[in-house]
Coordinates of N, CA and C and ligand atoms in Angstrom, one line a residue:
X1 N 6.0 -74.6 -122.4 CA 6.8 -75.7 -123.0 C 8.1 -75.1 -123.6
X2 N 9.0 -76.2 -123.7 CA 10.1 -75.9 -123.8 C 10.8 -75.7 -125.5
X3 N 11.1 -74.8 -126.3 CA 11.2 -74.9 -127.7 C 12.3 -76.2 -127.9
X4 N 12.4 -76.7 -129.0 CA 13.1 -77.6 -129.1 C 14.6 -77.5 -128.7
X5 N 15.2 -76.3 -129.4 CA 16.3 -75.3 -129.8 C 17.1 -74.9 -128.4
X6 N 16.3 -74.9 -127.4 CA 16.2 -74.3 -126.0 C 17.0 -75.4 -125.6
X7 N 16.0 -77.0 -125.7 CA 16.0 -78.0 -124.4 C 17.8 -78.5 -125.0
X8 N 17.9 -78.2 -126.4 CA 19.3 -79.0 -127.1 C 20.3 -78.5 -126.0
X9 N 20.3 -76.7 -126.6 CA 20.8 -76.1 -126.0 C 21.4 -76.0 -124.3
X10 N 20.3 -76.4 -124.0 CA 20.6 -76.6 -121.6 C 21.2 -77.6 -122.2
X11 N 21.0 -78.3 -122.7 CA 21.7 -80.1 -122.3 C 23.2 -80.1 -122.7
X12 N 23.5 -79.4 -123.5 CA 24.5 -78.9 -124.3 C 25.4 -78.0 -122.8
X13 N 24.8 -77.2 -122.3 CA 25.4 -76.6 -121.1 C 25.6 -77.2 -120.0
X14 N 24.3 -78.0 -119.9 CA 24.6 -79.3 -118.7 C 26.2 -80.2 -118.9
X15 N 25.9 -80.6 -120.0 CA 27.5 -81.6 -120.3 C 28.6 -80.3 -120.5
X16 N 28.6 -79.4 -120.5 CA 30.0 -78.3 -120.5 C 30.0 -78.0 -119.0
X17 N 28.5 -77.9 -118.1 CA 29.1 -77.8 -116.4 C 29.9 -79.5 -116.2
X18 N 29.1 -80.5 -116.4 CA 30.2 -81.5 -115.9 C 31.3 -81.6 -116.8
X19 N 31.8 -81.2 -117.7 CA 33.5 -81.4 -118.0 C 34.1 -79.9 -117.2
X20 N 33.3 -79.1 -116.5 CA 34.0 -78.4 -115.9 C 34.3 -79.1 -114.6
X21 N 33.2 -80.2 -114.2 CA 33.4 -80.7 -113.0 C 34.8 -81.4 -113.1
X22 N 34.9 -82.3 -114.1 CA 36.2 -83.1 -114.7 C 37.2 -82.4 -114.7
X23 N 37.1 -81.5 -115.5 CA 38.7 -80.6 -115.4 C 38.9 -80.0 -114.5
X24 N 38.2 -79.8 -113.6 CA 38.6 -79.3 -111.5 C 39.0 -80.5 -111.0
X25 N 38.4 -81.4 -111.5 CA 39.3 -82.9 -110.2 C 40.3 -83.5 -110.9
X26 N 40.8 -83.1 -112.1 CA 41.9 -83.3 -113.0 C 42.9 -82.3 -112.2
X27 N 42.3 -81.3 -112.4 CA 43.3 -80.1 -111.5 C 43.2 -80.5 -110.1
X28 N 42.7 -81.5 -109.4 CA 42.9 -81.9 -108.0 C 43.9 -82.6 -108.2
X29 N 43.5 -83.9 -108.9 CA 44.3 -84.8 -109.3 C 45.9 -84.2 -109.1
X30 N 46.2 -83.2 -110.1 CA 47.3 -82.8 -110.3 C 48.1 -82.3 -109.0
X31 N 47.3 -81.7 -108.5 CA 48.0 -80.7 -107.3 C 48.2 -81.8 -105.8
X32 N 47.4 -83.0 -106.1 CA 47.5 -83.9 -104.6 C 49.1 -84.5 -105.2
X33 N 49.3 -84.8 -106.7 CA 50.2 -85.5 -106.9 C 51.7 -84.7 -106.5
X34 N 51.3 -82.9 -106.8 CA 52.9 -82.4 -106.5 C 52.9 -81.6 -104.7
X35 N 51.8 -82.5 -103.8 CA 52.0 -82.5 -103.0 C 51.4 -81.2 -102.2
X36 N 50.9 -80.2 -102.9 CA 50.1 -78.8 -102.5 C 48.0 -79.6 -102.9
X37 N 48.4 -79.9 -101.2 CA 46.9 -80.4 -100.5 C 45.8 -79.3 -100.7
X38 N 46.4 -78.3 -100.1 CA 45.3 -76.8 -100.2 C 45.0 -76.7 -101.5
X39 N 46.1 -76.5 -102.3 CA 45.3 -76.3 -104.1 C 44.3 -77.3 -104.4
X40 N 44.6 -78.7 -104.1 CA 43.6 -79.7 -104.5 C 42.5 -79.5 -103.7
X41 N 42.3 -79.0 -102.6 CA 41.3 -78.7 -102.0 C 40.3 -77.8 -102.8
X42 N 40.9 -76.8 -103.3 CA 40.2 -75.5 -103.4 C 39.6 -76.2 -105.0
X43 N 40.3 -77.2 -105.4 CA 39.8 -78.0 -106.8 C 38.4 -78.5 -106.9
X44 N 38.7 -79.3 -105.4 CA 37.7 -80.2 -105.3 C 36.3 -79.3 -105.2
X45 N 36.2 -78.6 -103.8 CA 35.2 -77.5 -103.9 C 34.8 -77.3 -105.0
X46 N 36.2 -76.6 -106.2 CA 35.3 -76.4 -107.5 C 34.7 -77.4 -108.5
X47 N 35.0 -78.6 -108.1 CA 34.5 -79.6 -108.7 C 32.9 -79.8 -108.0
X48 N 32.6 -79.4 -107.4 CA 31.5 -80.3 -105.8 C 30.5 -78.9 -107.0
X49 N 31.0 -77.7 -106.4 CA 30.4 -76.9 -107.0 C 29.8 -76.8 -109.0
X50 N 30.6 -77.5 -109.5 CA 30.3 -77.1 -111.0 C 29.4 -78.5 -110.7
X51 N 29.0 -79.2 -110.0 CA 28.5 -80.4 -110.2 C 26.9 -79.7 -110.0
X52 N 26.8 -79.0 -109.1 CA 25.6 -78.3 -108.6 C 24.8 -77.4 -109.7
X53 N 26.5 -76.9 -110.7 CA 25.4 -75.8 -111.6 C 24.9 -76.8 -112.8
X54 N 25.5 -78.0 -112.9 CA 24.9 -78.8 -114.0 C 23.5 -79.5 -113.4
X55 N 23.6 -79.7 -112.2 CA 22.5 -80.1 -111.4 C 21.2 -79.3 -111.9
X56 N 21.4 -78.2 -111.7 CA 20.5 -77.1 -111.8 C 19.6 -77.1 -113.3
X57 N 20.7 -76.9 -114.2 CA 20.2 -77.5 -115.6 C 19.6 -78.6 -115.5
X58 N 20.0 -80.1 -115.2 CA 19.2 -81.0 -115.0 C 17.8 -80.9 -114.4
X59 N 16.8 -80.2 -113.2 CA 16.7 -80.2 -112.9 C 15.1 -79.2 -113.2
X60 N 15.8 -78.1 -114.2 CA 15.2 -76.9 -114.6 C 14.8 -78.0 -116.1
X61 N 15.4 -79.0 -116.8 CA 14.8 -79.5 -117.6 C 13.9 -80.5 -117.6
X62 N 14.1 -81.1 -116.1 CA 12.8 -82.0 -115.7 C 11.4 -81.1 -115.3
X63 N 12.0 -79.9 -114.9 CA 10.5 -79.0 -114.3 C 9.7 -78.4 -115.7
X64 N 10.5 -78.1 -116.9 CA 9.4 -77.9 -117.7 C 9.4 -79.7 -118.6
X65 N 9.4 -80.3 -118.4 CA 8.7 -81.4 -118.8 C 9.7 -82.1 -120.2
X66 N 11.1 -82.0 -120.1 CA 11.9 -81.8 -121.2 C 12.6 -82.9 -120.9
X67 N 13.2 -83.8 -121.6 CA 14.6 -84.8 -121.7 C 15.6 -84.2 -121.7
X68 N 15.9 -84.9 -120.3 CA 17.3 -84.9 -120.3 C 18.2 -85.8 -121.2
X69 N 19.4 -85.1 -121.9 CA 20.2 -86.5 -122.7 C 21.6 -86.1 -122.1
X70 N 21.8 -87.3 -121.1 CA 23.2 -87.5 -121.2 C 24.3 -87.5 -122.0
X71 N 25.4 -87.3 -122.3 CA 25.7 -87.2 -123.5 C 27.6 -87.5 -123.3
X72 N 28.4 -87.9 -124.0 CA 30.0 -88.3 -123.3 C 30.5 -86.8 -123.4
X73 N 31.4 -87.2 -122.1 CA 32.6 -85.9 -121.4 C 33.6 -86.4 -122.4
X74 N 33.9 -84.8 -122.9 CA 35.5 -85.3 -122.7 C 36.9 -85.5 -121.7
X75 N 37.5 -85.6 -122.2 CA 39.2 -86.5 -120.7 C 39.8 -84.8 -120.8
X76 N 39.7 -84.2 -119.7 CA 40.1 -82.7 -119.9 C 41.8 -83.0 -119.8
X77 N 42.5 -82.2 -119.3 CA 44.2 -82.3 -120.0 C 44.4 -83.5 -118.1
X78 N 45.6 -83.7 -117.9 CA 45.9 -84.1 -116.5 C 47.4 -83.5 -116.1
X79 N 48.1 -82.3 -117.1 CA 49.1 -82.0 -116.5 C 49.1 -80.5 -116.9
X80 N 49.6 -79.7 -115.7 CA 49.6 -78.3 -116.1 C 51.4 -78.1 -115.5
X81 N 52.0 -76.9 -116.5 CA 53.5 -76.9 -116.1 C 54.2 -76.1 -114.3
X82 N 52.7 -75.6 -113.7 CA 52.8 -74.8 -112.7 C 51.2 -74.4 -112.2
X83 N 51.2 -74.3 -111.0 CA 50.0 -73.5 -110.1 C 49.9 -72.1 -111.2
X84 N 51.1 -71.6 -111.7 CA 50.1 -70.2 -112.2 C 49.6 -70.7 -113.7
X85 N 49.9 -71.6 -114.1 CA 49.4 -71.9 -115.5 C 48.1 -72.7 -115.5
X86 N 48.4 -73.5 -114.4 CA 46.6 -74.0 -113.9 C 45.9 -73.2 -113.5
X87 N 46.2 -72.1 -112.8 CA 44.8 -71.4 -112.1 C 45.0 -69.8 -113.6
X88 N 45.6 -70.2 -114.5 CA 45.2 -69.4 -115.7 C 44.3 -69.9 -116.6
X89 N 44.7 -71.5 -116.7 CA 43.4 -72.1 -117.3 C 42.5 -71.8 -116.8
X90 N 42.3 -72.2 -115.0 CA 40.7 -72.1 -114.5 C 40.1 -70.8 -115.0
X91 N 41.1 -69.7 -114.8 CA 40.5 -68.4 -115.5 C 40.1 -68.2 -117.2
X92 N 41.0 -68.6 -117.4 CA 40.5 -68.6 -119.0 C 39.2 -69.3 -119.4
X93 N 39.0 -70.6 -118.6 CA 37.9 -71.7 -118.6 C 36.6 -70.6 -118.3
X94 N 36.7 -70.4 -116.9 CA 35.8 -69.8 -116.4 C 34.8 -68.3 -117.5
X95 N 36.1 -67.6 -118.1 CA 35.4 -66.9 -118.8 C 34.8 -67.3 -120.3
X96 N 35.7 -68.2 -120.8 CA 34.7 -68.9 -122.0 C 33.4 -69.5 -121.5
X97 N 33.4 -70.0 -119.9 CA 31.6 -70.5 -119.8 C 31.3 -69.0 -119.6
X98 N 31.4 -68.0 -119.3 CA 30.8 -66.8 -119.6 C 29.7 -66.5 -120.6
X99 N 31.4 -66.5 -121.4 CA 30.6 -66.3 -122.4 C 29.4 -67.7 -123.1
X100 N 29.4 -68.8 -123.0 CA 28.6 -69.6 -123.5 C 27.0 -69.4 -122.7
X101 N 27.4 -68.6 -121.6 CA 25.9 -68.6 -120.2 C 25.3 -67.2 -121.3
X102 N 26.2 -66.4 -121.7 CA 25.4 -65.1 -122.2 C 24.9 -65.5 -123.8
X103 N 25.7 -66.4 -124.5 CA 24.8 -67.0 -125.7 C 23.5 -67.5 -125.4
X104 N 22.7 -68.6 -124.3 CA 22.3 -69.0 -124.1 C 21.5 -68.1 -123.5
X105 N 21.4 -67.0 -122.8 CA 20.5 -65.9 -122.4 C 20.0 -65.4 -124.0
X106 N 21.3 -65.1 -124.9 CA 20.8 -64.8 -125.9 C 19.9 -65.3 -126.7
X107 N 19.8 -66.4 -126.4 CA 18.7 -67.4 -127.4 C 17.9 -67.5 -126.7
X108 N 17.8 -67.2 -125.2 CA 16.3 -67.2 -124.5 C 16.0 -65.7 -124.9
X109 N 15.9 -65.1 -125.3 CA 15.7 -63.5 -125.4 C 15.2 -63.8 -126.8
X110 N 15.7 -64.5 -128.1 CA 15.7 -64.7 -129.7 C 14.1 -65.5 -129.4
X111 N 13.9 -66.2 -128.6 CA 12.9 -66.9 -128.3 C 11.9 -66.8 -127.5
X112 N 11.7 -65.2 -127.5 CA 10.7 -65.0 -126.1 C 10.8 -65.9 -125.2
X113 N 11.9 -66.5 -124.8 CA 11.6 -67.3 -123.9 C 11.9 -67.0 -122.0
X114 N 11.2 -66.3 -121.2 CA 11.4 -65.1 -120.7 C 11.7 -65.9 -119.1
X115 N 10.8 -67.3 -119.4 CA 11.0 -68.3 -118.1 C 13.0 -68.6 -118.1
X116 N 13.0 -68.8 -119.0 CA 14.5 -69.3 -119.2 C 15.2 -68.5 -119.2
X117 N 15.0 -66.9 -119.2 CA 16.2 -66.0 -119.8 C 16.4 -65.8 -117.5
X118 N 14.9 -65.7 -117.0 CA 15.0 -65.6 -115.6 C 15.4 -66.6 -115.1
X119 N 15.4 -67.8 -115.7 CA 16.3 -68.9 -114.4 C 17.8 -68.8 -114.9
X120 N 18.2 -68.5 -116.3 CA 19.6 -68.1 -116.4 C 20.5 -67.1 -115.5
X121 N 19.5 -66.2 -115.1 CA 20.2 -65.4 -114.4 C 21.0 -65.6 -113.4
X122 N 20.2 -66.5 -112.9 CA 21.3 -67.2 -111.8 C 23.1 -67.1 -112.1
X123 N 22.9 -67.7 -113.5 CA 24.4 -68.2 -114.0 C 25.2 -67.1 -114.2
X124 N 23.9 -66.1 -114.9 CA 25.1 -64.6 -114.8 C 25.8 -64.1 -114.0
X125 N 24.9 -64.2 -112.9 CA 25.6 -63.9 -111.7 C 26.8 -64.4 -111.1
X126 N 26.4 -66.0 -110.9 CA 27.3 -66.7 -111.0 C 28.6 -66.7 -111.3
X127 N 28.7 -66.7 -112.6 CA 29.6 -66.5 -113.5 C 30.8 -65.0 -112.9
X128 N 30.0 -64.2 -112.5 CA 30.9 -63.0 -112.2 C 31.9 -63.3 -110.9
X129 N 31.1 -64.1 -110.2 CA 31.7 -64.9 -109.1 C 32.8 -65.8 -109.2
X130 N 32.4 -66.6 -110.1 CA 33.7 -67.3 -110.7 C 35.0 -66.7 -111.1
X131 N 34.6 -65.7 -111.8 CA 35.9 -65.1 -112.3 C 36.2 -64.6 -111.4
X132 N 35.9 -64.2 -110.6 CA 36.7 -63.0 -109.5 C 37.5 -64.4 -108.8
X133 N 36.4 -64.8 -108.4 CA 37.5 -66.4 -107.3 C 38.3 -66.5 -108.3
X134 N 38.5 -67.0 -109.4 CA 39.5 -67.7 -110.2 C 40.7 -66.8 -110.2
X135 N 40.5 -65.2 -110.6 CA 41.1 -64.3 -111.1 C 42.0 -63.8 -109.7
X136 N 41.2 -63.7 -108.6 CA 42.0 -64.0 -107.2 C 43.2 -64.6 -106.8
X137 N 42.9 -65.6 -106.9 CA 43.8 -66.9 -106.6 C 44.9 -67.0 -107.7
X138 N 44.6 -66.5 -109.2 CA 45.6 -66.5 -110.1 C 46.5 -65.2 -109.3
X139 N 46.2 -64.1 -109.3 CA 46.5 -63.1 -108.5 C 47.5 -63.3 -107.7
X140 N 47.1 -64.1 -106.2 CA 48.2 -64.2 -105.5 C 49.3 -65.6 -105.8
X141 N 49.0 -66.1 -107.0 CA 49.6 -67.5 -107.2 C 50.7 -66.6 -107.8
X142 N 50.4 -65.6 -109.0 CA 51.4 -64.9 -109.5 C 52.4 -63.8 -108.6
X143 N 51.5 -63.3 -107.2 CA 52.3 -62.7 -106.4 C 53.8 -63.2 -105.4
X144 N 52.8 -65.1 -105.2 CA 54.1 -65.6 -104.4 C 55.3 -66.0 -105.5
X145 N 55.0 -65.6 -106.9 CA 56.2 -66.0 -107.6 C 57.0 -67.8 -107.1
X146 N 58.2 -67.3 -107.4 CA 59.1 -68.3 -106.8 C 59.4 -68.8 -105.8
X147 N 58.7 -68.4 -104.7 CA 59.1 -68.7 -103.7 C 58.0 -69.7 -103.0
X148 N 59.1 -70.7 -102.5 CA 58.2 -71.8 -102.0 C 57.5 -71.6 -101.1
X149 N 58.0 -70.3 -100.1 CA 57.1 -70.5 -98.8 C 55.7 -69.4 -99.0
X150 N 56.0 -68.8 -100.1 CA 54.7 -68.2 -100.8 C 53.9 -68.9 -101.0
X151 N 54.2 -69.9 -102.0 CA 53.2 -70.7 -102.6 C 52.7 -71.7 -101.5
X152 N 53.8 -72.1 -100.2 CA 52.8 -73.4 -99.6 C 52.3 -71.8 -98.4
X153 N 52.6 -70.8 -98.1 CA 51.4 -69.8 -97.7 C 49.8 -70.0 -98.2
X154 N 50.0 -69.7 -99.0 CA 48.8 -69.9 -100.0 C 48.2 -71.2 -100.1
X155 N 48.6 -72.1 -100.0 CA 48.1 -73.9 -99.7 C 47.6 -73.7 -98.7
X156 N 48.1 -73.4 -97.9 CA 47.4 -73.4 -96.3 C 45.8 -72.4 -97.0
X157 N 46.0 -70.9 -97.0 CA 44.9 -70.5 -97.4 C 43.8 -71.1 -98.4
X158 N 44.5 -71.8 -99.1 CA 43.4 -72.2 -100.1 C 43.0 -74.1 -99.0
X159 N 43.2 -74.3 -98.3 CA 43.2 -75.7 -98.0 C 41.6 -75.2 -96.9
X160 N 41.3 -73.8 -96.8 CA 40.1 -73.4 -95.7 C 38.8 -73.6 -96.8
X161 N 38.8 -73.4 -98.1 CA 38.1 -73.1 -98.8 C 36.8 -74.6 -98.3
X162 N 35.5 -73.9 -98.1 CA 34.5 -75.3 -97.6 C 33.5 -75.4 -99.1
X163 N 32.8 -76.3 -99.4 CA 31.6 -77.0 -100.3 C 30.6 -76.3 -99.8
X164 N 29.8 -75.5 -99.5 CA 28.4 -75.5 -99.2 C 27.4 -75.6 -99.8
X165 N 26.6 -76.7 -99.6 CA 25.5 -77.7 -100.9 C 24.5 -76.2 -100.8
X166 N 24.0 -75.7 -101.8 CA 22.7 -75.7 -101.8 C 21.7 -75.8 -101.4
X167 N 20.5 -75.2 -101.1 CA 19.5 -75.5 -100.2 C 18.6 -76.6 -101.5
X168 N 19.0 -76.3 -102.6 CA 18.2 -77.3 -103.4 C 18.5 -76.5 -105.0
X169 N 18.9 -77.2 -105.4 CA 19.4 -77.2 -107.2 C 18.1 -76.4 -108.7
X170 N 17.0 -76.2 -107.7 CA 15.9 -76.2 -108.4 C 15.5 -74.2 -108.6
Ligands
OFO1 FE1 29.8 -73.6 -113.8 O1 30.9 -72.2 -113.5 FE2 32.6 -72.7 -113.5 O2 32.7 -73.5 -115.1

């Protein structure tokens, strides 16, 4: 069973993966509106995707026998001044849930709780993933500079990026 402190905690991460979901289709939003299709692509994916790791939370709190509490999102921003200052957020974003995934191992470790520090791992992992894609794409966002046929270069490449669901969230 699940300690109290623990179940607060997931649910607490659950609603920080879906406002990650929110703030990638905000950042879709954004990028369908200045006409770079591939950026909003590669948004959506990461929206489709952070939907999955909240899923996972959800999912790991019904298997040990826990409530789930939905709980309100907040309205993430809807305007960034440039592709490199959005995909610096996603980088900056991505490593503060870093860090909040390794609190949360930390308090399964403070709690002997040894079931949870092993289904976390996932996220650690995860997480390393994240930053590198994020940190990537900031990379070449900052490489095509000013130039337009850099940046819609890079639309096209980012417009390949596919969703692949999971074989199951659990
Ligand atoms: Fe769920 O990893 Fe991004 O935020």
């Amino acid at each position: 069973m699940l300690k109290e402190k623990m179940v607060e905690s997931l649910n607490t991460q659950m609603n920080a993966e879906l406002y990650s979901a929110y703030l990638y289709l905000s950042m879709e939003a954004y990028f369908e509106a200045n006409d770079l299709s591939g950026f909003a692509n590669w948004m959506r994916v990461q929206a489709q995707e952070e939907m999955t790791h909240a899923m996972k939370f959800y999912d790991y709190l019904v298997q040990r026998g826990a409530r789930v509490i939905l709980t309100e999102i907040k309205s993430p921003p809807t305007e960034w001044d440039s592709p490199k200052a959005t995909f610096e957020h996603v980088y900056e974003h991505e490593q503060m849930v870093t860090g909040l995934i390794d609190k949360l191992v930390d308090l399964a470790i403070s709690l002997s709780d040894h079931a949870t520090n092993n289904f976390l791992q996932w996220y650690v992992a995860e997480q390393v993933e994240e930053e590198e894609s994020s940190s990537g794409v900031l990379q070449k966002v900052k490489l095509a500079g000013d130039s337009t046929s850099g940046l819609l270069m890079l639309d096209q490449e980012l417009a390949q990026r596919v969703f692949t669901p999971p074989l199951t969230t659990k």
